[in-house]
Structure formats: C-alpha cells, structure tokens
Amino acid sequence: MCLVVARIATRPVRPHFLKSSSSRHIFTRHASQSLQNASYSKTLLLPKTSFPLWVNSAQSESLFKKKTCEELYRWQAQNVHGPLFVLLDGPPYANGHLHIGHALNKIMKDIINRYQVSTGHKIHYHPGWDCHGLPIENKALQELRKDALSLPPNVIRSAAKATAEREMKTQQEEFEQFCIMADWSPETTFRTLDHDYEIRQLQVFRRMVDQGLIYRHYRPVHYSPSSHSALAEAELVYNDDHVSHSVYVTFSLDSQTTIASTALREVLAKEPSASLLVWTTTPWTLTANMGIAVHPELIYSFVRSSVKEDALIVAKDRLVALDPIVGPHEVIAEIKGADLVGAQFRSVFSPIHPSGSMSAKIIAASHVTSESGSGLVHCAPAHGAEDYLAFRALGLLQGPTDIICHVDDAGKFSPGVAHVVGEEVAQALVGQEVLKGGNKAIIRLLESIGSLVRVQKIKHRYPYDWKTGEPIIVTATSQWFANLDGIKDDALHALKDVQFYPPSSRNRLESFVRSRSEWCISRQRVWGVPIPALYHTPTDTAVLSSESLTHILRVLSERGVAHWWEGPVEDFLTPELLANFAGGPEAWRKGTDTMDVWFDSGSNWSTLSAPTGGRKHRADVCLEGTDQHRGWFQSQLLTSVGVSSGQSAARPVSPYGTLITHGMVLDEAGKKMSKSLGNIVSPMTIIHGGKDKKKEPAYGADVLRLWVATVEYWRDMSIGPTVLAQCAESMRKIRNSARFILGNIGTTIQRKRFVPVERSELGLAERFVMNELYKLDQTAAEGYANYNFPKVINSLTNFANITLSSLYFDIRKDCLYANDIQSVERRAVVTTLVKVLDSMTSVMAPVLPYLAEEIHSTLHEGDEAVSQLSVFAKKWTPVGADWCDPHAEQDMASLLRMRSVVLSLLEKARGDKHLKSSLEADVDVILPNDISVQPYMLQLIEREETFLKTLFIVSDAKITDEGSLGTSPFAWSYVSSMDIPDSDLELAIRIRPASSSKCPRCWTYTREEQHDLCPRCEDVVRRLD
C-alpha cells in the first residue's frame, strides 16, 4: 500500500530547548515562572545518538571497509555452512582505469553476493582479469615506443606481462573502492596469465582436440590489418556510417568458348558482344575474382545502352533502379539465370594482361537477389564467406592453392597480384593498403582500361576491429577453427535449463549460437596462450593431436607455458613424430599462433569444481553486459559443452544456471559516453568528487551503489548530475529514518533492560507499520531473489519516506518525547521501531553496506562482541507472516482518508492566519443522527477515538453527533465532510481552537488553566521527582 499524505508542521525537535524558550511560548509569565517552564525540557526524552546527520563518506568508509569487504568474505568462507552460491566473474580486460560500466557490473554482482550471504549462503566469488590480447600488447609497445616488427617476441611478451600486471593492480585498487566483498589475494582471484590458469585452458583445448573439434583450414576470415590478426565475429563492431567507394564494372562474355545453353547461344548469335554488369563495394577484391554468380530463377535482360558498346546483362527486376547507371536503354533479349550458368567470361583486367587472365565461369548461387546491385555478384572466394561456401558446394575448391588471394598479413597487395594485372601495373599496387591507396589505385586502373561504368560513394554498415577501431577485411588465411556444427545442438539443449534475466535475452544468445558453424580460434599475436601445434616444414604438415598435446602439456606444466616460446622444438617432439617424419628435429618448427582471448576467458568455468550435493551447474550466476551474448556467454558455453559432448549418455549441462544481462550506461541526455563529447562520468569522480566539489560532490560508494540498484539495468540507462543528486537525496532520507530510530530506542545498555510489549498491546498505528514492514520484507526478498533491485529500492524508499517519515514518525514524536519511558504506549512504539530498524538494515545492506555497517556499529555501541562483527554476520530473518495484518491496513486506510480531510482544513486555517501549529486546534468528528445500522467506519472511529488526536496531530479529537454540538461560538472553525463507505451517510469533520491551554512541557493544548502542566506531563514529572 502506498500512502500519499501531507506532512504537518508540528513542534520542532528541540536539541537546544533551553535557548530562547520564552519566544517558543505563546503565553507570558514572570521571569521565575519562565525559567521553571524552560527546565521542563530536561524531562523530555529527546532523540540522542552518536549517529550523525551528515557523514564524510571518505572517513566513514575507511572505518568499515575492511570489515565489510575482505574480512567479511574470509569470515563467511570459514564460518558459514549454508548452501553454496557460486557467482562466476566475467573477467574485465586489464587495460585502463575503470569506467562507469565496470562499476555497474561489479556492484550488481556484489549486491547479489551480499544478499546471498545475508540469507545464509556460503559465497564462492573469485574476481578475475582477462590479460592477453592486442590492446595490452599495443599499450606495451607504445610505452616502449617501438613497432611490433622491430622487437623480438620475448621482449614484447615481457613488456605486455608487466603492463597487464600494472593495470590489474590499478583496477583492483579502484574495484575495492566500490565496496566489493571479495578476497583479493592471489589464491582467491584469477588472471588468465597465471600458470595454473593457462595450463587449465590448454587442457580444455586438448579435450576439444580429443573430441575432433579442432581443425586447420585455409579459408576467408575476418582479418584486421590494424591488428595483423584474424578476428572472430565476437571481436567485431559495426559502424553504420562507414563510407565505401562502390563501383559498377563490366566483364566481357567469352563468346568464343563452348556455350551449353541454347537460349544464350541464340541471343549471342544476334548480339555477339555482351558484358556482365557487376556492382561491388570492394573494388580491391576484383583481382581475386574467380566467377560471377547469378540466381537461376531470376530473369536477366540484355540491354543496349549508351554507356557501353557491348550489350549489358543485368537482372530484369533491377532495370528501374539501375536507370541512373545505364541511362536510356533498349531491352533486346531476356533469358533465365539458369541459361547463363556455365558461360565463361574474361577478367575485368584482360585488356591490360590477357595472358594472365584465365576465363572464369558464371555459377548459380542462392544468395544472389534482385534487391541490390545488378543481380550479378562478383565472386572472390578468398574475400567472401558466401562466395567461398558457394564454390565449395560446387566442388570448385579442393585445396588452398585453388583460392586466389593477393593480400598479405598487413592488408596490402602482395606481389602475386602481378599474375592478374601484369608486372608493370603491379608496381603501382604492391604494398598499397587495400582499404586505402590500393582500393583507389584499382578504381583508377578500371577507369583507364574502360571497364568502369560508375563510381559511387555509399554509407553503409561495415565491420570494424573492436579493439583498434579500424575497419577489417575478409581475406583467406590458414587458421585454426573449432567445429561448432557438432556441438551447437547440445549447447542449445543445455540452455533450456538456464534462467535468463531479462527473459528476452534468451533469444539473443540462442540465435548467436544457432547461427555459428565454426569459431576461428587462432590469432596472429605475440601476447597470448599458444596454440601448441607442431609443423613439419618439408611436408608443410601441421600436427595437433591428443598424443602430441599430452606430451607438450606435460612439458609446459613442469617448465611453464613460456617454454613453448623460449625452449627448443626438440623438447616437444615425441619419439613417434621423429620416427614417422623425416629430417629430425631440424625439420620441425613450433606454431606461433595464439588463442582467441574469448577462449582464454571462456575457459574460466574450469576453475570451478564440478557440482555436487544436488547442484546442477558449476556457477549459479553469470552477469555481464549485453555485448557478451556474442562473447563470453558463448565462449563459456561452447568450451564447456565441447569438452563433454559425447562423453556419456547424458547430454552436456551449461556451466551456468542463471544468466543476467545488463545494458550500457549513457549520459543524462541518453548519448553514448566518449572523450570527444566530454560526457564521460567516472565512478572515481562520483565517489571522491571532482576538482570543483560544488559541481562534482564526493558522494561516496553507497550513493554510486544506490544508483546501480535504482536503474532498470536490463535496458540502457543514464547517469549524470541530476540522477546522482536524486540518489543522494534518497540516501539522505533513508539515513535520517535510521537516525531517528537510533535516537529514540536508547543505548545498548538501555535496550538490554527494555521490556518489549506483546503484539496484543500494540496500537493500530504500530500494527499498520508492522504490516507495511512485513510487505517491505517480502517485496525485498522477492526482488533480490529475482534480481529486480529497483523493486527493492523503491519499496525501501517508499517505506522510509512515506510510511515512516511522513506518517509514523510524525504522529509518534509526542509519545516518544513526552510520555513516561515505561508507559505501555511508548514501549509499543519503541518495540516497533526496533523491529523496523532491524528489517530496514537487512533490506538496505546488500545495496548500502557502509550505511548498514554504520547503523549496526552505532546500534551496538558498547557491545564489542557484536559491534566488531559485520552486519552481514547476522542472518536476515524477514518479518514473520503473523505480522501480515490486512485488517490493520484497511482500518488505517480508512482513518487516513479522514486525516486527509483534517489536514486540508488545518491548511485553510493556517492560510487564514488562525493558527501556526496544528496543536492549536481540536477536531470534532460529527456523526450523523438516527443511524439504524452503524457502518463499520463508524465502529472503527469509535474504537480508535483516543488515537485520532495522535493521527491528526492536534491537541484533542472528540466524537460527537449533530445534536450535541451546542451553540457556543468559536473564534474560528472550519467544517468539511466525507462519505462513509458502504452507506449513504456522510461524516462531518470540524476543526476549531483548542479548548485548553498550552502545556509548557509537551506544547499540546491540554493543560487546565489552574495547572502548570497537562495531566500526562504532571504524572511524568512527578515520577521523575
């Protein structure tokens, strides 16, 4: 239930009650009487606590950091004996300072872990780092101020390792400032460069080799010239604004060769000179052309046009779109694509090098469409996966020598291009980058030989290297692959038992897995885990077998993985290899490829023990950003399934039981953060503040964590000054609620002597608050269990702001401050507050650990045995179902409707200057006359009559009827009415001046004129005397 009620101005909390006391009293007495009145303040039970209103986050965090982070993790590992909960860390890349995405990710994981600890689970959480790959290698080279080609590999590896270790140290220091519960010692963290980790990874690789899943192949792959390495799909990002120079070019049909199609022979008999019009966005690949593809079912037109003497052949369905290209034209013949298949054509470069340009054939291919281009597709199997597969399917590629490729590992034209364009022209191409000068040179060449019809700049989506930010190419190289066709059905089946948050992310991961048939796992980099293949140079044979790997891993286990790079090849040769291949050790070399870094991080499931005790998955939860559907989520699943597929009758199980995906963090305007826009929000600045503390305050870790818990992480989210200020304000209100309770429930010693009241003695307000607390506990437990953190925080802040601050605290201050400390009414309030603080602390602790620890420490001041333990050492026990009280909720809702009417009347009186404090008023609840059957609302009002003045925060509230109102005039009065539910009756409510005098101790207008104090205060003071 959400209560939206206005807050009434009442007498202030008076920590300095004695000062200016006369100005606080409406009545005036002589000086001695004023001093006597002022001394009554000493008898009030005003809030008293060491818990500060404001806190210096840096000082506060330093007090509790060790206790609630490293020490807590070690404590629970040793002392908690509940069910095991494993959160497997997706390792961040060890490069650069942490950004806000790191903070979101790590804090979400920590909230989950802390909740699990608070509910009695033993946590296994080992933070890790991904340490290999190009960015670290590049950073090391930048610091060395050297190029990779100018340094020996061992120097680069040594520098990269030092860089990775330095970056990890920096990132660890920054992670610790997020208040992460973890033991950061080497034994309870992992790094993909650790010896044990690398050996474990190589063992995973060997088991995939055992399963026959690893093979070497020469085929087109995504290749990054900027990285000098092949890339997997997961390492690509797509730039929607990439600009290419596309070309329309012509290939002449070779009418001199045998033509099988009767229809084509008839057309060529009338029109012997015909050219195929082809469109491509990669002119540089034309030197590697091996065919032109048509769709056999499309209709192709022969058109006569002014752009070319020859007749042009294009898809009929493309003629309208091609009108700007071919200009005015006449269709002279039409044939089906199937009639073109098998016809031969001459190379586009045949005018300049006829002897080097063999005729190629037109092939049929299903990937050809009439939606773009000319309906004829230039095929270069070295540079296109669809072309390659089409040629493989037709049996046109038997070995690596069958593929034409003129691009080297730097993305430049190789000398082999001379076979197509001739030696003289090749001089202008060799060494040119195909994506830059080489592409322009090809276009100029096409124009000079008359093959170019049109050049067009187009903006389109194009793949880039995600690490270097540079465009990639597709080119044929020899690479190592993992065959996924044999395991992806098992992988998809394993995902059926995985829970996804949000549920929609299941489709994303499954579609990625379903669409992959192989995984290119080799990289041409120095810094990484080696693919330990041996190559017999004379026969160009690559050896990567279970037997060779078993021997090699035994050597590397003993001498370190670096021995692969540094040791002699004979250390890795088995007697069987030496016997089966001629030439001795000198005929062998070690492979220099390294593994894809996704294989590195994707092997970290192997660091976990196999599940026991009824657990099905090694990890209960994995949590990463949405980009990891293409990366770590996949690589974990594929390597895990890959090593266990076919090993038993049971199908493989996913390494994780739950996958949680979060979106990306944007700036407050919804824009992606970048240095160029100057909109980067650093988590360190949020915690410690910027140079200008007014513009960038030091909010501390808890406010950053509160932001994480309030955002709907399952979609992209925003952060900025406004959002952070709102989080800080929410934090302040939660803190103030805790401070109010701590100030009113007494010290540790006082609470030990305190006698709580039984539930039967609680008033309606207390039962209502406990019902709301029960609902908060239930909502929070459900929210945490389902990883819906905003649901938890919304419930917590609503409870603190509305149920407590705006209602319960307001109406119970008078009782807490002025009642006798042993009164049942006050003890009932304190009993409730103690329970509220206990549950609120448990609810907030996973998100706001520093605040929870500070509350816990303050609450148990003087009791070192308890205060020295973390707040998480006490298991969260939600409020029992016996506190679920829908009747109290309904009754309170009815009375709060009345309260809203009273508040409205009080505001009118205040606006007319008739009163300042609501305590200056009395309320009359006027019942209708002649009620035959009393509605429940009236029964409730009569039952709770003594509570009404407390609820309304007035000096008195009486129930009367219309006949008992009398005729005595009041200085002022205001009347309103409200419907009585389940009846046709109305209830009248009147406010008027209080009928008694002001009590100088409690400030209520309940004192008889001849008395110094009201009856309640007289009794309390008398007891104190």
Short mmCIF file of N, CA, C and O in Angstrom, two decimals, residues 834-909:
data_model
loop_
_atom_site.label_atom_id
_atom_site.label_comp_id
_atom_site.label_asym_id
_atom_site.label_seq_id
_atom_site.Cartn_x
_atom_site.Cartn_y
_atom_site.Cartn_z
N VAL A 834 12.36 -0.81 16.94
CA VAL A 834 13.47 -1.76 16.97
C VAL A 834 13.32 -2.77 15.84
O VAL A 834 14.28 -3.08 15.11
N LYS A 835 12.11 -3.29 15.66
CA LYS A 835 11.87 -4.25 14.59
C LYS A 835 12.05 -3.59 13.22
O LYS A 835 12.60 -4.18 12.28
N VAL A 836 11.59 -2.36 13.09
CA VAL A 836 11.71 -1.63 11.83
C VAL A 836 13.17 -1.44 11.46
O VAL A 836 13.59 -1.69 10.32
N LEU A 837 13.98 -1.01 12.41
CA LEU A 837 15.40 -0.77 12.13
C LEU A 837 16.10 -2.07 11.75
O LEU A 837 16.93 -2.09 10.83
N ASP A 838 15.77 -3.15 12.43
CA ASP A 838 16.40 -4.43 12.14
C ASP A 838 16.10 -4.86 10.70
O ASP A 838 17.02 -5.21 9.94
N SER A 839 14.84 -4.79 10.31
CA SER A 839 14.48 -5.21 8.95
C SER A 839 14.99 -4.23 7.90
O SER A 839 15.48 -4.64 6.84
N MET A 840 14.85 -2.93 8.16
CA MET A 840 15.34 -1.95 7.19
C MET A 840 16.83 -2.12 6.94
O MET A 840 17.30 -2.00 5.81
N THR A 841 17.57 -2.39 7.99
CA THR A 841 19.02 -2.56 7.84
C THR A 841 19.32 -3.79 6.99
O THR A 841 20.20 -3.75 6.12
N SER A 842 18.57 -4.87 7.21
CA SER A 842 18.77 -6.07 6.41
C SER A 842 18.42 -5.82 4.94
O SER A 842 19.11 -6.31 4.04
N VAL A 843 17.36 -5.06 4.71
CA VAL A 843 16.93 -4.80 3.34
C VAL A 843 17.94 -3.92 2.61
O VAL A 843 18.27 -4.15 1.44
N MET A 844 18.46 -2.91 3.31
CA MET A 844 19.37 -1.98 2.63
C MET A 844 20.79 -2.51 2.50
O MET A 844 21.55 -2.09 1.62
N ALA A 845 21.18 -3.46 3.36
CA ALA A 845 22.58 -3.87 3.46
C ALA A 845 23.21 -4.32 2.16
O ALA A 845 24.34 -3.92 1.85
N PRO A 846 22.58 -5.16 1.33
CA PRO A 846 23.24 -5.56 0.09
C PRO A 846 23.56 -4.40 -0.84
O PRO A 846 24.57 -4.44 -1.56
N VAL A 847 22.73 -3.35 -0.81
CA VAL A 847 22.95 -2.19 -1.67
C VAL A 847 23.79 -1.14 -0.99
O VAL A 847 24.68 -0.53 -1.60
N LEU A 848 23.54 -0.90 0.30
CA LEU A 848 24.20 0.17 1.05
C LEU A 848 24.99 -0.41 2.22
O LEU A 848 24.65 -0.19 3.39
N PRO A 849 26.04 -1.16 1.93
CA PRO A 849 26.75 -1.84 3.02
C PRO A 849 27.39 -0.89 4.02
O PRO A 849 27.40 -1.18 5.22
N TYR A 850 27.93 0.24 3.56
CA TYR A 850 28.57 1.16 4.50
C TYR A 850 27.54 1.74 5.47
O TYR A 850 27.78 1.84 6.68
N LEU A 851 26.38 2.14 4.97
CA LEU A 851 25.34 2.67 5.83
C LEU A 851 24.85 1.60 6.79
O LEU A 851 24.67 1.85 7.99
N ALA A 852 24.65 0.40 6.30
CA ALA A 852 24.20 -0.70 7.16
C ALA A 852 25.22 -1.01 8.26
O ALA A 852 24.85 -1.24 9.41
N GLU A 853 26.51 -1.00 7.89
CA GLU A 853 27.55 -1.24 8.90
C GLU A 853 27.58 -0.12 9.94
O GLU A 853 27.77 -0.37 11.13
N GLU A 854 27.40 1.11 9.49
CA GLU A 854 27.40 2.24 10.43
C GLU A 854 26.22 2.16 11.39
O GLU A 854 26.36 2.42 12.59
N ILE A 855 25.04 1.79 10.87
CA ILE A 855 23.87 1.61 11.73
C ILE A 855 24.13 0.50 12.74
O ILE A 855 23.88 0.66 13.95
N HIS A 856 24.65 -0.62 12.25
CA HIS A 856 24.95 -1.77 13.11
C HIS A 856 25.95 -1.38 14.20
O HIS A 856 25.77 -1.74 15.37
N SER A 857 26.98 -0.66 13.83
CA SER A 857 28.00 -0.26 14.79
C SER A 857 27.43 0.68 15.85
O SER A 857 27.71 0.54 17.04
N THR A 858 26.63 1.64 15.41
CA THR A 858 26.01 2.59 16.35
C THR A 858 25.02 1.87 17.26
O THR A 858 24.97 2.13 18.47
N LEU A 859 24.24 0.98 16.70
CA LEU A 859 23.22 0.27 17.47
C LEU A 859 23.85 -0.55 18.59
O LEU A 859 23.27 -0.67 19.68
N HIS A 860 25.03 -1.08 18.35
CA HIS A 860 25.66 -1.97 19.34
C HIS A 860 26.87 -1.33 20.00
O HIS A 860 27.79 -2.04 20.44
N GLU A 861 26.89 -0.01 20.07
CA GLU A 861 27.97 0.68 20.79
C GLU A 861 28.06 0.16 22.21
O GLU A 861 27.05 0.03 22.91
N GLY A 862 29.28 -0.15 22.64
CA GLY A 862 29.47 -0.66 23.98
C GLY A 862 29.42 -2.17 24.07
O GLY A 862 29.72 -2.75 25.12
N ASP A 863 29.01 -2.84 23.02
CA ASP A 863 28.97 -4.30 23.00
C ASP A 863 29.94 -4.77 21.92
O ASP A 863 29.56 -5.05 20.79
N GLU A 864 31.20 -4.85 22.28
CA GLU A 864 32.24 -5.14 21.29
C GLU A 864 32.07 -6.50 20.63
O GLU A 864 32.39 -6.67 19.45
N ALA A 865 31.56 -7.46 21.37
CA ALA A 865 31.39 -8.80 20.81
C ALA A 865 30.49 -8.77 19.58
O ALA A 865 30.67 -9.54 18.63
N VAL A 866 29.51 -7.88 19.58
CA VAL A 866 28.59 -7.78 18.45
C VAL A 866 29.06 -6.73 17.45
O VAL A 866 29.06 -6.95 16.24
N SER A 867 29.48 -5.57 17.95
CA SER A 867 29.80 -4.45 17.06
C SER A 867 31.03 -4.73 16.19
O SER A 867 31.15 -4.19 15.10
N GLN A 868 31.93 -5.59 16.65
CA GLN A 868 33.12 -5.85 15.85
C GLN A 868 32.81 -6.78 14.68
O GLN A 868 33.57 -6.86 13.71
N LEU A 869 31.68 -7.48 14.73
CA LEU A 869 31.26 -8.31 13.61
C LEU A 869 30.58 -7.46 12.56
O LEU A 869 30.03 -6.40 12.84
N SER A 870 30.59 -7.94 11.34
CA SER A 870 29.87 -7.25 10.27
C SER A 870 28.38 -7.41 10.46
O SER A 870 27.89 -8.39 11.05
N VAL A 871 27.62 -6.46 9.94
CA VAL A 871 26.16 -6.56 9.97
C VAL A 871 25.70 -7.81 9.22
O VAL A 871 24.65 -8.37 9.51
N PHE A 872 26.52 -8.28 8.27
CA PHE A 872 26.15 -9.46 7.49
C PHE A 872 26.36 -10.76 8.25
O PHE A 872 25.94 -11.82 7.78
N ALA A 873 26.99 -10.68 9.42
CA ALA A 873 27.18 -11.89 10.23
C ALA A 873 25.85 -12.37 10.80
O ALA A 873 25.71 -13.55 11.15
N LYS A 874 24.88 -11.46 10.89
CA LYS A 874 23.56 -11.81 11.39
C LYS A 874 22.67 -12.14 10.20
O LYS A 874 22.51 -11.34 9.29
N LYS A 875 22.10 -13.32 10.19
CA LYS A 875 21.27 -13.75 9.07
C LYS A 875 20.00 -12.91 9.00
O LYS A 875 19.39 -12.61 10.02
N TRP A 876 19.66 -12.52 7.80
CA TRP A 876 18.43 -11.76 7.58
C TRP A 876 17.24 -12.70 7.78
O TRP A 876 17.05 -13.66 7.06
N THR A 877 16.46 -12.39 8.80
CA THR A 877 15.24 -13.14 9.06
C THR A 877 14.05 -12.22 8.79
O THR A 877 13.75 -11.33 9.60
N PRO A 878 13.39 -12.38 7.66
CA PRO A 878 12.27 -11.49 7.34
C PRO A 878 11.18 -11.55 8.39
O PRO A 878 11.03 -12.54 9.12
N VAL A 879 10.44 -10.47 8.50
CA VAL A 879 9.32 -10.39 9.44
C VAL A 879 8.36 -11.54 9.16
O VAL A 879 8.02 -11.82 8.01
N GLY A 880 7.92 -12.20 10.23
CA GLY A 880 7.07 -13.37 10.09
C GLY A 880 5.70 -13.05 9.53
O GLY A 880 5.19 -11.92 9.62
N ALA A 881 5.07 -14.07 8.97
CA ALA A 881 3.74 -13.89 8.36
C ALA A 881 2.70 -13.51 9.38
O ALA A 881 1.63 -12.99 9.02
N ASP A 882 2.95 -13.76 10.68
CA ASP A 882 1.98 -13.39 11.70
C ASP A 882 1.83 -11.87 11.81
O ASP A 882 0.86 -11.37 12.41
N TRP A 883 2.78 -11.12 11.20
CA TRP A 883 2.67 -9.66 11.22
C TRP A 883 1.91 -9.15 9.99
O TRP A 883 1.68 -7.95 9.87
N CYS A 884 1.52 -10.04 9.12
CA CYS A 884 0.68 -9.64 7.98
C CYS A 884 -0.72 -9.35 8.52
O CYS A 884 -1.40 -10.24 9.05
N ASP A 885 -1.14 -8.12 8.42
CA ASP A 885 -2.37 -7.67 9.08
C ASP A 885 -3.19 -6.82 8.12
O ASP A 885 -3.21 -5.59 8.20
N PRO A 886 -3.90 -7.46 7.19
CA PRO A 886 -4.69 -6.68 6.22
C PRO A 886 -5.79 -5.86 6.87
O PRO A 886 -6.18 -4.81 6.35
N HIS A 887 -6.29 -6.32 8.06
CA HIS A 887 -7.32 -5.53 8.75
C HIS A 887 -6.76 -4.21 9.24
O HIS A 887 -7.41 -3.16 9.10
N ALA A 888 -5.53 -4.26 9.78
CA ALA A 888 -4.90 -3.01 10.22
C ALA A 888 -4.65 -2.09 9.02
O ALA A 888 -4.82 -0.86 9.11
N GLU A 889 -4.27 -2.68 7.90
CA GLU A 889 -4.03 -1.89 6.69
C GLU A 889 -5.32 -1.22 6.22
O GLU A 889 -5.33 -0.02 5.89
N GLN A 890 -6.43 -1.97 6.22
CA GLN A 890 -7.71 -1.41 5.78
C GLN A 890 -8.20 -0.34 6.75
O GLN A 890 -8.70 0.71 6.34
N ASP A 891 -8.08 -0.64 8.07
CA ASP A 891 -8.52 0.34 9.06
C ASP A 891 -7.73 1.63 8.96
O ASP A 891 -8.28 2.74 9.02
N MET A 892 -6.41 1.48 8.78
CA MET A 892 -5.57 2.67 8.70
C MET A 892 -5.88 3.45 7.43
O MET A 892 -5.89 4.69 7.43
N ALA A 893 -6.17 2.76 6.36
CA ALA A 893 -6.51 3.44 5.11
C ALA A 893 -7.77 4.28 5.29
O ALA A 893 -7.86 5.41 4.78
N SER A 894 -8.74 3.74 6.02
CA SER A 894 -9.98 4.49 6.28
C SER A 894 -9.71 5.73 7.12
O SER A 894 -10.20 6.83 6.82
N LEU A 895 -8.90 5.56 8.16
CA LEU A 895 -8.59 6.70 9.03
C LEU A 895 -7.71 7.73 8.31
O LEU A 895 -7.82 8.93 8.58
N LEU A 896 -6.89 7.28 7.41
CA LEU A 896 -6.06 8.23 6.67
C LEU A 896 -6.87 9.06 5.69
O LEU A 896 -6.49 10.18 5.36
N ARG A 897 -7.99 8.51 5.24
CA ARG A 897 -8.91 9.34 4.45
C ARG A 897 -9.43 10.49 5.29
O ARG A 897 -9.53 11.63 4.86
N MET A 898 -9.78 10.17 6.53
CA MET A 898 -10.21 11.22 7.47
C MET A 898 -9.09 12.22 7.70
O MET A 898 -9.30 13.43 7.72
N ARG A 899 -7.91 11.69 7.86
CA ARG A 899 -6.75 12.55 8.13
C ARG A 899 -6.52 13.56 6.99
O ARG A 899 -6.20 14.72 7.23
N SER A 900 -6.73 13.08 5.76
CA SER A 900 -6.55 13.99 4.63
C SER A 900 -7.53 15.15 4.69
O SER A 900 -7.18 16.30 4.37
N VAL A 901 -8.76 14.87 5.13
CA VAL A 901 -9.76 15.94 5.29
C VAL A 901 -9.32 16.91 6.38
O VAL A 901 -9.38 18.13 6.21
N VAL A 902 -8.87 16.36 7.50
CA VAL A 902 -8.41 17.20 8.61
C VAL A 902 -7.23 18.07 8.18
O VAL A 902 -7.19 19.28 8.46
N LEU A 903 -6.27 17.49 7.48
CA LEU A 903 -5.10 18.25 7.04
C LEU A 903 -5.50 19.39 6.12
O LEU A 903 -4.95 20.50 6.17
N SER A 904 -6.48 19.12 5.27
CA SER A 904 -6.94 20.17 4.36
C SER A 904 -7.55 21.32 5.13
O SER A 904 -7.30 22.50 4.82
N LEU A 905 -8.34 21.01 6.16
CA LEU A 905 -8.94 22.07 6.97
C LEU A 905 -7.88 22.85 7.75
O LEU A 905 -7.96 24.07 7.88
N LEU A 906 -6.90 22.13 8.27
CA LEU A 906 -5.83 22.80 9.01
C LEU A 906 -5.05 23.75 8.11
O LEU A 906 -4.64 24.84 8.54
N GLU A 907 -4.83 23.35 6.87
CA GLU A 907 -4.12 24.23 5.93
C GLU A 907 -4.91 25.49 5.65
O GLU A 907 -4.35 26.58 5.52
N LYS A 908 -6.24 25.36 5.58
CA LYS A 908 -7.07 26.55 5.38
C LYS A 908 -6.95 27.49 6.57
O LYS A 908 -6.82 28.71 6.41
N ALA A 909 -7.01 26.92 7.77
CA ALA A 909 -6.89 27.75 8.97
C ALA A 909 -5.52 28.40 9.05
O ALA A 909 -5.39 29.57 9.44
#
